[in-house]
CSV table of C-alpha atoms and ligand atoms in Angstrom, one decimal:
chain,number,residue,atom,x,y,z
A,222,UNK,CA,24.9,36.6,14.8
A,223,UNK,CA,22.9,40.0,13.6
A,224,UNK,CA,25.4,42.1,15.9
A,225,UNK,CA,28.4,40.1,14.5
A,226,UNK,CA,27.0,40.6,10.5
A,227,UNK,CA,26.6,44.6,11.3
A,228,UNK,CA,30.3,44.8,12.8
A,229,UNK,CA,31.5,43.1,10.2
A,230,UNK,CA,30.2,45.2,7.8
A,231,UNK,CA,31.3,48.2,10.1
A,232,UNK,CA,27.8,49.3,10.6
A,233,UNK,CA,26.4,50.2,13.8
A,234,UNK,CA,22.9,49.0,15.4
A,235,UNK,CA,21.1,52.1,14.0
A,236,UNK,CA,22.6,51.7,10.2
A,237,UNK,CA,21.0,50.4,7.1
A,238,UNK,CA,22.0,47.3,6.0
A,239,UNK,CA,22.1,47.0,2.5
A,240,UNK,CA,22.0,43.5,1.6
A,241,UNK,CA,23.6,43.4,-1.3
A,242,UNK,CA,26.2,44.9,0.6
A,243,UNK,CA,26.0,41.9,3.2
A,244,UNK,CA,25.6,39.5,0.0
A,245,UNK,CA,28.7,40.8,-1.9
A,246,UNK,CA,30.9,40.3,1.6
A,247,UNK,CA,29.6,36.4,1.7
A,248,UNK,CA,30.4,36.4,-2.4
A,249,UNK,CA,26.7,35.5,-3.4
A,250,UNK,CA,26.0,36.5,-5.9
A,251,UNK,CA,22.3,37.7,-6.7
A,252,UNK,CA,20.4,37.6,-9.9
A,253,UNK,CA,17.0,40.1,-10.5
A,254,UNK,CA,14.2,37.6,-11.4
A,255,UNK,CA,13.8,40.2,-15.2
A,256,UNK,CA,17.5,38.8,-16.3
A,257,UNK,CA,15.7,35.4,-17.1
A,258,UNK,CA,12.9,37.1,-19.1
A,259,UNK,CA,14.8,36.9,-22.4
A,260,UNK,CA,16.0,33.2,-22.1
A,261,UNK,CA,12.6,32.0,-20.0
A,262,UNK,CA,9.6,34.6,-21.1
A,263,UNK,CA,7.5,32.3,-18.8
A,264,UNK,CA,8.9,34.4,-15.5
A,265,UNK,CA,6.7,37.3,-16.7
A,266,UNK,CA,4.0,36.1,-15.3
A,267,UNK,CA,5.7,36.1,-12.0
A,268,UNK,CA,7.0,39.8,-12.8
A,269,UNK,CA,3.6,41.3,-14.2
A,270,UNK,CA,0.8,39.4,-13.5
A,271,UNK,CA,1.0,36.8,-9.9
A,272,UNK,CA,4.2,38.7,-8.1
A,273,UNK,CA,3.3,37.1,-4.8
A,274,UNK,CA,3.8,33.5,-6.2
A,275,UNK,CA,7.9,34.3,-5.8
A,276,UNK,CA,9.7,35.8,-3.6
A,277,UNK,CA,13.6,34.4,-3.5
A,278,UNK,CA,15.6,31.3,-4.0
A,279,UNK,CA,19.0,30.2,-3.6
A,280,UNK,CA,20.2,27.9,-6.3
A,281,UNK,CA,23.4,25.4,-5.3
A,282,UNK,CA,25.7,24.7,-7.6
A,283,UNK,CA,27.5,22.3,-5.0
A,284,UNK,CA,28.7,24.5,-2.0
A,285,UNK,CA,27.9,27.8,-4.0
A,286,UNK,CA,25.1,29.7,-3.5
A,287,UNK,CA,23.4,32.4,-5.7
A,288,UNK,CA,20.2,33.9,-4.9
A,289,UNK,CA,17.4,34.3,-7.5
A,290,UNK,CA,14.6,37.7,-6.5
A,291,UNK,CA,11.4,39.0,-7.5
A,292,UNK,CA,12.8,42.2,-8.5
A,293,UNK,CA,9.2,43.6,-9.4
A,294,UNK,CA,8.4,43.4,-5.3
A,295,UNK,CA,8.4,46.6,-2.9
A,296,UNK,CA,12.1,47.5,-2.5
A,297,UNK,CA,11.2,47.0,0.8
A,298,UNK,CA,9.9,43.8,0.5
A,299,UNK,CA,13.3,42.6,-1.8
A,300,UNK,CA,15.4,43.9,1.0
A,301,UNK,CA,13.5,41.2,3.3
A,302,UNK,CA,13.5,38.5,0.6
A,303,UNK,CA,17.2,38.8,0.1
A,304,UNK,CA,17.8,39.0,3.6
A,305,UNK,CA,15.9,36.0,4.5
A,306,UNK,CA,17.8,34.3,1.4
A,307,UNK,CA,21.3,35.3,3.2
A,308,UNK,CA,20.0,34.2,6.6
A,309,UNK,CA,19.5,30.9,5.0
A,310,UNK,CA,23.7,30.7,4.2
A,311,UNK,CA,24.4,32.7,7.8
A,312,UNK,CA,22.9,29.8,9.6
A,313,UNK,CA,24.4,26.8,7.0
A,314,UNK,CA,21.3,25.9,6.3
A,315,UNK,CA,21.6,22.3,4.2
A,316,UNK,CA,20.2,22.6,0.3
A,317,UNK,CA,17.3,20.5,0.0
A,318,UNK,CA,15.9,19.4,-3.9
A,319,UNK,CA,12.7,22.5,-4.4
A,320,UNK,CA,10.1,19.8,-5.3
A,321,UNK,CA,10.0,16.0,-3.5
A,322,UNK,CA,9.2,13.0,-5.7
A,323,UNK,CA,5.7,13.5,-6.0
A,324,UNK,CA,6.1,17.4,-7.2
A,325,UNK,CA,5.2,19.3,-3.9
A,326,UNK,CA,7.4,21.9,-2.3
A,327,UNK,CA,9.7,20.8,0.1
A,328,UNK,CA,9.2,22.4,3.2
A,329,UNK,CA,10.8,23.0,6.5
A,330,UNK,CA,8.8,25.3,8.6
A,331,UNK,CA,11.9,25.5,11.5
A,332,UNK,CA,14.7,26.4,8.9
A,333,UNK,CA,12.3,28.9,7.6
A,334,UNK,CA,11.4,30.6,10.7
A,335,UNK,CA,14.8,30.5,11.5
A,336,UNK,CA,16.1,32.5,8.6
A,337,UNK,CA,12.8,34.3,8.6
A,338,UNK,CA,13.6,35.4,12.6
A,339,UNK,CA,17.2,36.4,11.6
A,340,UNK,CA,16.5,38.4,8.8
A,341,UNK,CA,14.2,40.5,10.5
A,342,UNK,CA,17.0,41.1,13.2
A,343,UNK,CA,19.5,41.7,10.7
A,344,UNK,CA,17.4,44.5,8.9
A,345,UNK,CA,16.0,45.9,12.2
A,346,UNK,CA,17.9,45.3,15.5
A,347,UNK,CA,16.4,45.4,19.1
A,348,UNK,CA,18.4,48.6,19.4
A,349,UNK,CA,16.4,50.2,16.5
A,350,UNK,CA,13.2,48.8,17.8
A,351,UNK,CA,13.9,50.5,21.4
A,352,UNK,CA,15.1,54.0,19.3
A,353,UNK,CA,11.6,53.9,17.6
A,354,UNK,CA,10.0,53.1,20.7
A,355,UNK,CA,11.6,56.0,22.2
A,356,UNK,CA,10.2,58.0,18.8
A,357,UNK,CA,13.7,58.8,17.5
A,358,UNK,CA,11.6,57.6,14.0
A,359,UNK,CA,7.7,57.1,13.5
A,360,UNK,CA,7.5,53.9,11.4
A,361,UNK,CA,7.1,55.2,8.2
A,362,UNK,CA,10.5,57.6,8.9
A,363,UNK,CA,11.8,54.1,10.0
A,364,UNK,CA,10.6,51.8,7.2
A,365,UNK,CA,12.6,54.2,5.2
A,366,UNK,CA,15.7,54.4,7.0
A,367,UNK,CA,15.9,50.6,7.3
A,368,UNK,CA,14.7,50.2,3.9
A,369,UNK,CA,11.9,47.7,4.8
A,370,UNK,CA,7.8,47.9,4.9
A,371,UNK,CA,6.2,49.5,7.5
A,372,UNK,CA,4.9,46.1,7.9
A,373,UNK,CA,8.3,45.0,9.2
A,374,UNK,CA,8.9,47.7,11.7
A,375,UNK,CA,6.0,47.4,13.6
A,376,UNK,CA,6.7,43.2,13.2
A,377,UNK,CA,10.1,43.7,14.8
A,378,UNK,CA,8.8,46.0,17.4
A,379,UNK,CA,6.2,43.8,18.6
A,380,UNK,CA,8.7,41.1,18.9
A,381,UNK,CA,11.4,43.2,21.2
A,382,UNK,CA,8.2,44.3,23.4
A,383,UNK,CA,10.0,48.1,22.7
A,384,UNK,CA,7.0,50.0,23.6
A,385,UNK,CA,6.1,47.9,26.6
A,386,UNK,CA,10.2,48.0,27.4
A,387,UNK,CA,10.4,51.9,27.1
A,388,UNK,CA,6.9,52.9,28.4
A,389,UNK,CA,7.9,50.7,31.7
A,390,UNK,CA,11.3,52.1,32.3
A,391,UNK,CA,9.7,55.9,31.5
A,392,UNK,CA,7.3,54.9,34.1
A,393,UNK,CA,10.1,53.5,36.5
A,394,UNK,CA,12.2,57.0,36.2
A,395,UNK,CA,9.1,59.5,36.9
A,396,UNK,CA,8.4,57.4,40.0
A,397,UNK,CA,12.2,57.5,40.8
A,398,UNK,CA,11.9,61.8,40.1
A,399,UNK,CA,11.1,64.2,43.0
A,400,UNK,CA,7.9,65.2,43.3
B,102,LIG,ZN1,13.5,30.3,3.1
């Protein structure tokens, strides 16, 4: 699905992938969490003062979705908020009411690390991971190019296995080499 969403967009496995770009081709539209301050001064709190408290949402207005950010966050960590929001509409995920009848969240840990998992594919694929690996990029060089956290590189590597992958198959090809 992360390889179909890059060709789509006509970028290759080693692009950035902006996703408001990605956003504007599924027409959702997204909304910086400061564009409320004027009608709802409450949402400074969540822009000045607890940032970590919100991250993304999508709102449904029956089948259409637009996505509500924490605009004061790391760009890289809005890039992975937003990304994890569009996962969410990738995968059809079903709108579900924010707070159940007696005012807690709901909650779905599978739907979330499901959108969670493809988000972090989208942003950084396996090809990056094995490119990093292979120290076309250290990860700060790469945070930057993928526009994510450092955080999120070394997440995605440790999930491909990259160094293990590209350490093995160096070790496979000296052993191959004449001596
Ligand atoms: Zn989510």
């Amino acid at each position: 699905l992360a390889s179909e969403v890059r060709g789509e967009l006509g970028l290759g496995e080693l692009d950035w992938l902006n996703p408001h770009t990605l956003a504007e081709s599924l027409a959702i539209p997204i909304l910086p969490l400061s564009s409320f301050v004027a009608e709802a001064p409450g949402v400074r709190h969540l822009l000045e003062v607890e940032q970590d408290v919100f991250s993304a949402v999508t709102v449904f207005a029956g089948t259409r979705r637009t996505i509500v950010h924490n605009d004061a966050h790391h760009p890289g960590r809005q890039h992975s908020n937003l990304c994890h929001e569009l996962a969410h509409g990738l995968l059809h995920h079903p709108p579900t009411a924010a707070l159940d009848d007696t005012g807690c969240r709901h909650w779905d840990q599978d739907i979330e690390d499901e959108a969670s998992w493809l988000s972090g594919v989208m942003l950084v694929s396996d090809e990056a991971t094995l490119a990093i690996a292979r120290g076309r990029w250290s990860e700060r060089e790469a945070a930057d190019h993928f526009g994510v956290t450092p955080k999120m590189i070394q997440y995605r590597c440790n999930a491909t296995g990259a160094r293990l992958r590209v350490q093995r198959s160096r070790a496979a090809r000296s052993r191959r080499a004449p001596s």
